[in-house]
CSV table of C-alpha atoms in Angstrom, one decimal:
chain,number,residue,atom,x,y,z
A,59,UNK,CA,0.0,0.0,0.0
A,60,UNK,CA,1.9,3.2,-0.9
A,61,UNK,CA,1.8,5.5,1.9
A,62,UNK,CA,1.5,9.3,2.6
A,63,UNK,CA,4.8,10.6,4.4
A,64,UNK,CA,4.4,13.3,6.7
A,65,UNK,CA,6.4,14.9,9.7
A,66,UNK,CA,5.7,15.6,13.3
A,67,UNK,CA,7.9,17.7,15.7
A,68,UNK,CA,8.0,16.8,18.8
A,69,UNK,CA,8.0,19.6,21.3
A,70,UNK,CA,10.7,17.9,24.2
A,71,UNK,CA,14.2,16.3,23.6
A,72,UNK,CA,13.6,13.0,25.0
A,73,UNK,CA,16.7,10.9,24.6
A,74,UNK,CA,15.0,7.4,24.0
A,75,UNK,CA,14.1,7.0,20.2
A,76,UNK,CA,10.7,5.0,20.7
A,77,UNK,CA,9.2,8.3,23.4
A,78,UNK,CA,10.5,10.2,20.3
A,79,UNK,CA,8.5,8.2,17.8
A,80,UNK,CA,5.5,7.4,20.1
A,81,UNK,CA,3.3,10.2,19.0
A,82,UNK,CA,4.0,9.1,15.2
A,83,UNK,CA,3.2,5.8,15.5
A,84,UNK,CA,0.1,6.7,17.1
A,85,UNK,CA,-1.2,8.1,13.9
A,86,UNK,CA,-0.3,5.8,12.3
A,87,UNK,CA,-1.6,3.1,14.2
A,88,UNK,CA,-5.1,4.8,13.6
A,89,UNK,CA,-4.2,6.6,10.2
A,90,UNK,CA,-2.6,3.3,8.3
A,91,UNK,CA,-2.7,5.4,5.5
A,92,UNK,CA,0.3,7.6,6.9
A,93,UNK,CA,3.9,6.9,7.6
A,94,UNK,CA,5.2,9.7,9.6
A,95,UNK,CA,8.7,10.9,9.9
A,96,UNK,CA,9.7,12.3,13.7
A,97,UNK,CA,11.3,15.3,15.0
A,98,UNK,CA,12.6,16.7,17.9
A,99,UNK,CA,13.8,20.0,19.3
A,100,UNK,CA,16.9,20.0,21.5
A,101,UNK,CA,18.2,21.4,24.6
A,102,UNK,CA,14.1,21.3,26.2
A,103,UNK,CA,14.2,18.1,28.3
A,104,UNK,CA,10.9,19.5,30.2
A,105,UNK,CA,9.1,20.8,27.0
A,106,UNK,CA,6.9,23.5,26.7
A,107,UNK,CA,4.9,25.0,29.7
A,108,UNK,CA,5.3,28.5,30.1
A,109,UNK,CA,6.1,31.6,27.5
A,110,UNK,CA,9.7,31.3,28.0
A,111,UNK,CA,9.9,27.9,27.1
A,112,UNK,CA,7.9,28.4,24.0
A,113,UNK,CA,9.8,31.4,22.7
A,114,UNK,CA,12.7,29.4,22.9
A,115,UNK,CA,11.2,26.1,21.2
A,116,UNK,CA,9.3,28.5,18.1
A,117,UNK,CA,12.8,29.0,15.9
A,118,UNK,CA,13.3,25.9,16.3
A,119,UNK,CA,10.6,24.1,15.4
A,120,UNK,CA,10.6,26.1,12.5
A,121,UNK,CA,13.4,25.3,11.5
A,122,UNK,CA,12.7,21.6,11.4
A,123,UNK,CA,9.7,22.1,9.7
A,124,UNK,CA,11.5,24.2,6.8
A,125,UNK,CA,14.1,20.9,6.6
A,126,UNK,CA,12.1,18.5,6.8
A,127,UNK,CA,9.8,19.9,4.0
A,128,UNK,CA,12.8,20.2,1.4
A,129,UNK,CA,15.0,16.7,2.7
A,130,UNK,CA,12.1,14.0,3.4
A,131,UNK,CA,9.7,16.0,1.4
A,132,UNK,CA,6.9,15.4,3.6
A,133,UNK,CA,3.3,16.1,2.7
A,134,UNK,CA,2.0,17.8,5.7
A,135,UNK,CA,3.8,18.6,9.2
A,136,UNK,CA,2.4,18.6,12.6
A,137,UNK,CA,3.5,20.6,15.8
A,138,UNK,CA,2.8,18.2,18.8
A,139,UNK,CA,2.4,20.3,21.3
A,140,UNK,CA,-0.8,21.8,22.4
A,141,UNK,CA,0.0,25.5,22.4
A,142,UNK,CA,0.7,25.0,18.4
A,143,UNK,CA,4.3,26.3,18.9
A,144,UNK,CA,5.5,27.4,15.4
A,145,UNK,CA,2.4,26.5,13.7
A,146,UNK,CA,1.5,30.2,12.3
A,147,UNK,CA,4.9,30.8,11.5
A,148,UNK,CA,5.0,27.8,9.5
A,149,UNK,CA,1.8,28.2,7.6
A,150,UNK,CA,3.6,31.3,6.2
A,151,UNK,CA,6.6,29.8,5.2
A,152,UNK,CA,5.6,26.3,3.8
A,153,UNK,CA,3.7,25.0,0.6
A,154,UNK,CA,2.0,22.2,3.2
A,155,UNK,CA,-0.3,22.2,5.4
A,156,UNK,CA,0.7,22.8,8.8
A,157,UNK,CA,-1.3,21.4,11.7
A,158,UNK,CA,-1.1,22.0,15.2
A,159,UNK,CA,-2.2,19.8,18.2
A,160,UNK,CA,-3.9,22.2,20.0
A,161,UNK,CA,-5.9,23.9,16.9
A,162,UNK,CA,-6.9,20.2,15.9
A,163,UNK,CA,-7.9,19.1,19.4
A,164,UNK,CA,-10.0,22.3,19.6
A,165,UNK,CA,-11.9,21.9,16.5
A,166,UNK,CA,-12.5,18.5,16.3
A,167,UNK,CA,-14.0,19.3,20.4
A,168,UNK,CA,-16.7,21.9,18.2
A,169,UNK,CA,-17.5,19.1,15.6
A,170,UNK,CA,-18.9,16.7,18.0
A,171,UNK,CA,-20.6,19.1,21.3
A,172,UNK,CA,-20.7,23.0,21.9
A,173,UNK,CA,-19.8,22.7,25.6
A,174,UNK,CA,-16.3,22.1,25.6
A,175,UNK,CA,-14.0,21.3,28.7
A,176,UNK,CA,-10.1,21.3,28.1
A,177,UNK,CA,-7.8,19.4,30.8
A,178,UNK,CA,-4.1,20.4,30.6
A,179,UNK,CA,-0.5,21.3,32.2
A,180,UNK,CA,-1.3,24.8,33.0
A,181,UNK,CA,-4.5,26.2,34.7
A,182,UNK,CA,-5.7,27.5,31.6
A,183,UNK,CA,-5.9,26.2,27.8
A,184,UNK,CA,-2.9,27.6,25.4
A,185,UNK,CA,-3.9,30.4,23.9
A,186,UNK,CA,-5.0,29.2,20.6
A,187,UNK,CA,-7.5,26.4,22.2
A,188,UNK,CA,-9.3,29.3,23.9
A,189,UNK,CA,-9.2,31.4,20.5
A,190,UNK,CA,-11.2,28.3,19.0
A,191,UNK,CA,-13.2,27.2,21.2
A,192,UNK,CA,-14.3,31.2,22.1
A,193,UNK,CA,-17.9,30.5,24.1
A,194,UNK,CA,-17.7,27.1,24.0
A,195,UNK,CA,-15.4,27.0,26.5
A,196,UNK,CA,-17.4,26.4,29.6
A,197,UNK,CA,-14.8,24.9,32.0
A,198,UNK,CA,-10.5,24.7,31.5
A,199,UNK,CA,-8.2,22.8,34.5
A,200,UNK,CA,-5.2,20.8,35.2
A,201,UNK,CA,-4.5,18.3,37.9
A,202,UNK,CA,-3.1,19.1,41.1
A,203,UNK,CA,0.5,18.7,41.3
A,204,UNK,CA,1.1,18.5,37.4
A,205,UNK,CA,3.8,21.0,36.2
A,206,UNK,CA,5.3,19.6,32.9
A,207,UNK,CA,4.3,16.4,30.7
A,208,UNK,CA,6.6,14.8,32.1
A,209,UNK,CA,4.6,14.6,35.4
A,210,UNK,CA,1.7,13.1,33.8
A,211,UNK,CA,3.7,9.9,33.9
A,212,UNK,CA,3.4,9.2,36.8
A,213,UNK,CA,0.4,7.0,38.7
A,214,UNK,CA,-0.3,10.2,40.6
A,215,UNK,CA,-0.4,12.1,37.9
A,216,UNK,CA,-3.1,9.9,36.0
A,217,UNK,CA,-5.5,9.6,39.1
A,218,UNK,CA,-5.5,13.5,39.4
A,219,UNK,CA,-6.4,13.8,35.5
A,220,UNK,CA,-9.4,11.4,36.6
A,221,UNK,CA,-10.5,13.6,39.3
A,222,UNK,CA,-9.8,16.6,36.6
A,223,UNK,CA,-12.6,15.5,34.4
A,224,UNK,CA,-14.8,14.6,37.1
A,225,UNK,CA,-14.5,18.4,37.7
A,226,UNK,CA,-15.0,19.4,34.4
A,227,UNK,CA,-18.4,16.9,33.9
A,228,UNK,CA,-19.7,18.9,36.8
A,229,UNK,CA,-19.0,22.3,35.8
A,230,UNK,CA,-20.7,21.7,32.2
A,231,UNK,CA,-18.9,20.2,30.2
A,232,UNK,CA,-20.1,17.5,27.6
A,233,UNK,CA,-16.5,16.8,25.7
A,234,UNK,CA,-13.3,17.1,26.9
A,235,UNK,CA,-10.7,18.0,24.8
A,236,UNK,CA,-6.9,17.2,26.4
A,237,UNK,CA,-5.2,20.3,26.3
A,238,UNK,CA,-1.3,18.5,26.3
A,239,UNK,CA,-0.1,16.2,23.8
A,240,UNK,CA,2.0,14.5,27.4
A,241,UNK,CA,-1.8,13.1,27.6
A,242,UNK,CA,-1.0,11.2,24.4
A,243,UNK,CA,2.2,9.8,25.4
A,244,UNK,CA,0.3,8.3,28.8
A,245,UNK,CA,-2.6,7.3,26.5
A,246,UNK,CA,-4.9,7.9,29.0
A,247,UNK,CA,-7.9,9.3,26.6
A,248,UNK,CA,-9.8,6.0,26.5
A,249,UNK,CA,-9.1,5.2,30.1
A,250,UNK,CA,-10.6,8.6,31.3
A,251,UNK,CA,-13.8,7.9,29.0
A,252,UNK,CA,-14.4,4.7,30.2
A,253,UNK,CA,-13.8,5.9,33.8
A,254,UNK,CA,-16.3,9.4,33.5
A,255,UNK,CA,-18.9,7.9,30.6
A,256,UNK,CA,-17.9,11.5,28.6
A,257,UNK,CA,-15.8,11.7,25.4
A,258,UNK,CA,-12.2,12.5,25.7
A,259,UNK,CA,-10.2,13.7,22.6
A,260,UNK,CA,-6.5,13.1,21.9
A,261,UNK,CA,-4.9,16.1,20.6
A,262,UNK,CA,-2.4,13.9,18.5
A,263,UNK,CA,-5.2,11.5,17.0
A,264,UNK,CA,-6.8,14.9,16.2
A,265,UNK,CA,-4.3,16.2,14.4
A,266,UNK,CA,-3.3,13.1,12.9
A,267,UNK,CA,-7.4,13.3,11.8
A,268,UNK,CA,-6.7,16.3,9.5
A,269,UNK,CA,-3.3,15.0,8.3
A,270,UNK,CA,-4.8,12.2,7.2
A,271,UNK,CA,-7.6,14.0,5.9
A,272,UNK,CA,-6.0,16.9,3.7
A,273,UNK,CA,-3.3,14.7,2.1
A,274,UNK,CA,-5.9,11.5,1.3
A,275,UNK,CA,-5.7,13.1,-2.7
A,276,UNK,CA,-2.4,12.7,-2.7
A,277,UNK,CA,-2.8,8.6,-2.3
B,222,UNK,CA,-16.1,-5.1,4.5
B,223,UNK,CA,-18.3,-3.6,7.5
B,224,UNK,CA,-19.6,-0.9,7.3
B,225,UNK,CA,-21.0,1.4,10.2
B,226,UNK,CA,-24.2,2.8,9.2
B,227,UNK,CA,-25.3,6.2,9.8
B,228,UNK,CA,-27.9,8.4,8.9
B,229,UNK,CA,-28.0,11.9,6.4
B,230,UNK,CA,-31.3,14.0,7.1
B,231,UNK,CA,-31.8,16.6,4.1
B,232,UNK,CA,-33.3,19.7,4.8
B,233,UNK,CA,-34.9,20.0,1.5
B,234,UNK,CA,-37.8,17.8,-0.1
B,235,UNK,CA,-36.8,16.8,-3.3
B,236,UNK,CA,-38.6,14.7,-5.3
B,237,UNK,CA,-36.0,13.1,-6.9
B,238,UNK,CA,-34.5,10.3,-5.5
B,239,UNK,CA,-31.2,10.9,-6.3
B,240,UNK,CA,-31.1,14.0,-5.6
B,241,UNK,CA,-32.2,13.1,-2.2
B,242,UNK,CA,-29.3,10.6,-1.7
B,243,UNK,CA,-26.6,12.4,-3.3
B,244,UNK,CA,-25.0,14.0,-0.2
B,245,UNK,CA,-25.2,10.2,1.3
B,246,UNK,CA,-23.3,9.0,-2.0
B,247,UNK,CA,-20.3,11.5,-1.5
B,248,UNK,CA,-20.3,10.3,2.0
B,249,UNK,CA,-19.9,7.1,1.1
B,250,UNK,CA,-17.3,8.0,-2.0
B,251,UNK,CA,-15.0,9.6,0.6
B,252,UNK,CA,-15.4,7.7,3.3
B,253,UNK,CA,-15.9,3.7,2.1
B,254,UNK,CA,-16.4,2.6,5.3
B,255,UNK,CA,-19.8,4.2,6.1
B,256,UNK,CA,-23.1,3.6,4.9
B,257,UNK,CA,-25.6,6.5,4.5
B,258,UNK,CA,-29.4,6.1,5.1
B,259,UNK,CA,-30.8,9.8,3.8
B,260,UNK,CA,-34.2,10.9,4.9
B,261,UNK,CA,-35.6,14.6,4.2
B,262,UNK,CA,-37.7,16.8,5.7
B,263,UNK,CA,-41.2,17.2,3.7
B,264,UNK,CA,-43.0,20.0,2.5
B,265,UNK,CA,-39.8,22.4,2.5
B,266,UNK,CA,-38.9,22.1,-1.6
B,267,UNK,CA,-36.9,25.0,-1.5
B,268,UNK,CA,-35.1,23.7,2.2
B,269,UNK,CA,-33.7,26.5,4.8
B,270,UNK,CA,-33.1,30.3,4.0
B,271,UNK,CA,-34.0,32.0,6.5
B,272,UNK,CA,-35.5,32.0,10.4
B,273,UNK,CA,-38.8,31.0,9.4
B,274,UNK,CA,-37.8,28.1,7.1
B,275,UNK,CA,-35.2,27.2,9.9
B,276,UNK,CA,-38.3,27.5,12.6
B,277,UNK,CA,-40.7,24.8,10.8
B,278,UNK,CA,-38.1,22.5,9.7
B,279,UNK,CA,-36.5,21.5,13.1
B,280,UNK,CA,-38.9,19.5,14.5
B,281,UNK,CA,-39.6,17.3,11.3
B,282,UNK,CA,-35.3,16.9,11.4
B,283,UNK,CA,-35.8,16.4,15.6
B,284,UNK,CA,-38.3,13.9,14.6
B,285,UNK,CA,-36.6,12.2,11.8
B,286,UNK,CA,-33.1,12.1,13.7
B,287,UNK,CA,-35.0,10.2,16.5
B,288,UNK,CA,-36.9,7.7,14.2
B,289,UNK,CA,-33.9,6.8,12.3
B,290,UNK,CA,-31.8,5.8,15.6
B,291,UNK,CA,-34.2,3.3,16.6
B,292,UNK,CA,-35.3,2.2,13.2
B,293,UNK,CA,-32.6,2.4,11.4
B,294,UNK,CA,-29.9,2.2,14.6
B,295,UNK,CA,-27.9,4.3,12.6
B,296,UNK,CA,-24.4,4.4,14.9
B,297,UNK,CA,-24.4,8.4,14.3
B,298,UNK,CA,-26.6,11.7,12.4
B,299,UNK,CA,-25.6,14.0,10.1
B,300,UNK,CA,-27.8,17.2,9.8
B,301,UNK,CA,-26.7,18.4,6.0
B,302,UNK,CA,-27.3,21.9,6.5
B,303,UNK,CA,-24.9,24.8,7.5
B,304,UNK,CA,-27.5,26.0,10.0
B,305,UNK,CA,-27.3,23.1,12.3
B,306,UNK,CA,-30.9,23.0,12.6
B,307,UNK,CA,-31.8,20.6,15.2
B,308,UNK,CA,-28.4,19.7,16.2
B,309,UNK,CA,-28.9,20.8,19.6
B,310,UNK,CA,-31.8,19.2,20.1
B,311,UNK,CA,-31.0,15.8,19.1
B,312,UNK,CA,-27.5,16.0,20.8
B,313,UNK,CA,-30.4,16.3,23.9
B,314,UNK,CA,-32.2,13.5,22.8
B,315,UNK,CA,-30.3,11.1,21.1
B,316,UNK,CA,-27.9,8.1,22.5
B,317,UNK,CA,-25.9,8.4,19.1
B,318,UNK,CA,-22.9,11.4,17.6
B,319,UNK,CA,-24.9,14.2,16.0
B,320,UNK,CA,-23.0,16.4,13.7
B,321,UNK,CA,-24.3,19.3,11.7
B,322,UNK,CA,-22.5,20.3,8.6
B,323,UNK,CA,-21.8,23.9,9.3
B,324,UNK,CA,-20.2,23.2,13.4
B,325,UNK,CA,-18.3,20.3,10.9
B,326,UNK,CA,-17.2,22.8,8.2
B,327,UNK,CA,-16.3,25.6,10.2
B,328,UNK,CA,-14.4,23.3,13.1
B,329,UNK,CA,-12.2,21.3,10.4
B,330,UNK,CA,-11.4,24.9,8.5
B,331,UNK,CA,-10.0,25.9,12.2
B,332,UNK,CA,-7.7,22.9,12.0
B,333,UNK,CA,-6.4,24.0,8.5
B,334,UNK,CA,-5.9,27.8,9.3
B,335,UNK,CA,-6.8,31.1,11.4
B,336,UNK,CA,-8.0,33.6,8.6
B,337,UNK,CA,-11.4,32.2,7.5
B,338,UNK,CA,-13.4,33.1,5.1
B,339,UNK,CA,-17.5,31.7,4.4
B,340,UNK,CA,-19.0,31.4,1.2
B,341,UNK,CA,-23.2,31.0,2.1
B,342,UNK,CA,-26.4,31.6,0.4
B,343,UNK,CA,-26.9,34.7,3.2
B,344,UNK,CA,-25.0,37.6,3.2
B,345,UNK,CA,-23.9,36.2,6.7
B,346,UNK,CA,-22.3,32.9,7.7
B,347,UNK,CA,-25.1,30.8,9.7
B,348,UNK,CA,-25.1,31.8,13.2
B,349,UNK,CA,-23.4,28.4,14.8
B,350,UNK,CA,-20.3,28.9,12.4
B,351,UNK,CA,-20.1,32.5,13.1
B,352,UNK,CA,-19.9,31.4,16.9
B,353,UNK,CA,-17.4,28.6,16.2
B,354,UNK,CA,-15.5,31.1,13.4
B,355,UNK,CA,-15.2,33.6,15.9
B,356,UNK,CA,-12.4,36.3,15.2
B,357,UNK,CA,-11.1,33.6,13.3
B,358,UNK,CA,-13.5,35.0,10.4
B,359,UNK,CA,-12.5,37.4,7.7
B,360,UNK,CA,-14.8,37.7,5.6
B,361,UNK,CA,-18.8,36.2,4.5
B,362,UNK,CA,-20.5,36.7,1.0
B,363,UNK,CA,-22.8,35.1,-1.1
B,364,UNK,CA,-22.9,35.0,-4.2
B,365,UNK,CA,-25.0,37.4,-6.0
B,366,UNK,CA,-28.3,36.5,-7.6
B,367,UNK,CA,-28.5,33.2,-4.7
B,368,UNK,CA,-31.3,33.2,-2.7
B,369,UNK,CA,-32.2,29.4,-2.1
B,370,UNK,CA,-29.5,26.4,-2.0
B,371,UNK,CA,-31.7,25.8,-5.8
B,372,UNK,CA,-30.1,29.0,-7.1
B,373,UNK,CA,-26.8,27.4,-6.7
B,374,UNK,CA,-27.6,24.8,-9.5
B,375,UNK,CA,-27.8,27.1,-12.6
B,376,UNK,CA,-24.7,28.0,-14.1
B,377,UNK,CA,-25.0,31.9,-13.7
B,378,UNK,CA,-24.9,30.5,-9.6
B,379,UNK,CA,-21.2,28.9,-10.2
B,380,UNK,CA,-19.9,31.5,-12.1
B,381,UNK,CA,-21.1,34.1,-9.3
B,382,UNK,CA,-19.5,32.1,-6.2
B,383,UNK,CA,-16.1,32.1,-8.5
B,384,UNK,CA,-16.3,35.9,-8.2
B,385,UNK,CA,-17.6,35.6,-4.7
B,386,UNK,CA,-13.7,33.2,-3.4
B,387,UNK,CA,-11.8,36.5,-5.1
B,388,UNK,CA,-13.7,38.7,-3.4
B,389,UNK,CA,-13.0,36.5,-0.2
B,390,UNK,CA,-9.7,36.3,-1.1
B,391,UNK,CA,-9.0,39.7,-1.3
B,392,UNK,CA,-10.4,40.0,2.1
B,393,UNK,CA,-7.6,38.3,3.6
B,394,UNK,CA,-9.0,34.7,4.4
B,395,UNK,CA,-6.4,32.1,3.5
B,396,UNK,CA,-9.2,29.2,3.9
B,397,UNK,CA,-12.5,28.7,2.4
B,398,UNK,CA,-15.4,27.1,4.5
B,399,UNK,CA,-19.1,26.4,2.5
B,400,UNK,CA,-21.9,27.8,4.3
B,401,UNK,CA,-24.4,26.0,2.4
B,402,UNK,CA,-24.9,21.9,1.6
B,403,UNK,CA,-26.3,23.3,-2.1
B,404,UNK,CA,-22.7,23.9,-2.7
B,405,UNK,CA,-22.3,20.1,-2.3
B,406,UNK,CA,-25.3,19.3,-4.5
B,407,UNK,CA,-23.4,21.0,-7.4
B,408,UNK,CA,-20.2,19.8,-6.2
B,409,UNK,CA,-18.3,22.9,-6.9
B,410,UNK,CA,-15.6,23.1,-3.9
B,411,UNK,CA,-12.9,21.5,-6.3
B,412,UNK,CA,-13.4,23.4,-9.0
B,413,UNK,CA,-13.5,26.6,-7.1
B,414,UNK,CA,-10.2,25.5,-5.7
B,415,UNK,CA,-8.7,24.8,-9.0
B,416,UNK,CA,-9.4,28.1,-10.0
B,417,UNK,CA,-8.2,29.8,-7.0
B,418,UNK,CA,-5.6,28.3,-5.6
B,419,UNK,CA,-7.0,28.5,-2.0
B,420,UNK,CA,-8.4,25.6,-0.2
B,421,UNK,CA,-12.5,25.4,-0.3
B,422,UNK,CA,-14.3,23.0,2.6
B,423,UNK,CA,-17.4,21.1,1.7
B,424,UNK,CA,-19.9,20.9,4.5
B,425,UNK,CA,-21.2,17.6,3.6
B,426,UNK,CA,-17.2,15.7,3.3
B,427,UNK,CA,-16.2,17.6,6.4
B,428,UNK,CA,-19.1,16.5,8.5
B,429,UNK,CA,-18.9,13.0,6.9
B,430,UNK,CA,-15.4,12.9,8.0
B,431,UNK,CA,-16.2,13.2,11.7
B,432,UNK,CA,-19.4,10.7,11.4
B,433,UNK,CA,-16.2,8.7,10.4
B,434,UNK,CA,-14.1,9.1,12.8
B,435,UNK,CA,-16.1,9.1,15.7
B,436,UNK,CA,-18.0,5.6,14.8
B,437,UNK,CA,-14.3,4.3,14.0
B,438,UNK,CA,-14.2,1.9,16.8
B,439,UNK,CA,-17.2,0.6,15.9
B,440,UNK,CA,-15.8,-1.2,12.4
């Protein structure tokens, strides 16, 4: 079956290869269609979760978009990062489509409910989820004691992300859309949906969605 | 192959019964794995363009969404108007995904870009993708002549909402959404892209994409 190529950037330097790939083989696991190509920014072993720490990670994801356009020649490029990092500058600069996780999570939240409940790193959504979603955001949290993604992987970390949508349910909310791709790494979407009866979306699997979706002619 | 099924409910009464199933056929053309039952609301032959049309048609779409997940046990609805009409409702109602074309079209154009513009058959976007659009939106036309979705089927119609993309265009939107399933019927996104160069959303293939994907796990 030939096979669209396209990239993802990972937002953290992990130093194990299959954490690297994890978010890529994701999509494809549920986009079979795709094979996708992973990135990595350096020197950001905590990621992104605060300005400083994006402004520093925006030239160089760009970067690695621009590169990996031209060398793998790559048919679309996603940011995987919630706060869609490098995403506008990007668009701009590229003759793909760019896609970011937090964008994708966002709007595929508005295809499927209008009361939308994001659960994330930082007390409130990244800026661009709270763009999209506008009104239909009727509740935003994180769970207690989570600073970085990387402290969603821990047991503690996952049982305060269940008591984090529990919160959400009761504030209004009828889909919650995960605010941190860290969320994917743990895979914890389907566990917290089982657990709460309401629908939790993957911001990778979202993005990976319209990847998929926007480069299906080119099959 | 297995197929999920899921229901289309047309907001126009045609007579023809092709016409009635052709926004369930594209469905199924993009998206193989889904079956389309289409029902239509009756006594509407020109469909929805305008409050009062909107008024009288959503409970015959209430009622038809809730017959056809019993009878049929369709595993989701798709309301194939850019109004939403009835959406709510049978999000209330119903055990079952319901999407509406326009939340569909105007979420999956936020996953693509952040300077939208809406081509309807009103001189404004309906109001549940202006909501979703936000400040995201750049610009709403019609084109000229266009009253009804029927308008849309002559070929003055096409040639008008060629002029209408350049217009948007001009106005600074980088991303086309369709605010009318008409422009479906005449299957004029391509084209209209061809000629433009910018990217042009169907209604009907973006909310047939998330019918898809959220009645994946069902295959």
């Amino acid at each position: 079956m030939k096979k669209v190529k396209i990239g993802i950037i990972r937002t953290i330097s992990f130093k194990d290869r299959k954490l690297i790939e994890l978010h890529g083989k994701i999509i494809e696991k549920y986009f079979p269609d795709l094979q996708v190509i992973s990135r990595y920014i350096k020197d950001q072993p905590r990621g992104i979760y605060d300005e400083n720490t994006k402004r520093i990670a925006v030239p160089k994801i760009v970067e690695l978009g621009s590169q990996i356009e031209v060398k793998e020649k790559v048919k679309a490029i996603i940011v995987s990062c919630a706060d869609d990092p490098g995403v506008k500058e990007l668009r701009k600069l590229l003759k793909i489509p760019v896609f970011g996780a937090g964008s994708s999570v966002a709007a595929i939240s508005l295809s499927y409910g209008d009361k939308i409940g994001t659960l994330g790193i930082t007390t409130h959504a990244p800026q661009i989820m709270r763009e999209i979603l506008g009104e239909h955001l009727v509740a935003e949290t994180k769970p207690e004691g989570i600073k970085t993604t990387l402290d969603l992987m821990t047991n503690e970390g996952k049982s305060n992300a269940l008591k984090s949508i529990k919160y959400l349910k009761k504030q209004g909310a009828e889909v919650i859309a995960l605010a941190c791709t860290g969320y994917s790494t743990v895979g914890i979407a389907q566990e917290l949906e089982k657990e709460t009866g309401i629908t939790v979306l993957d911001a990778v699997i979202a993005s990976g969605l319209f990847a998929w979706h926007f480069t299906r002619k080119l099959l």
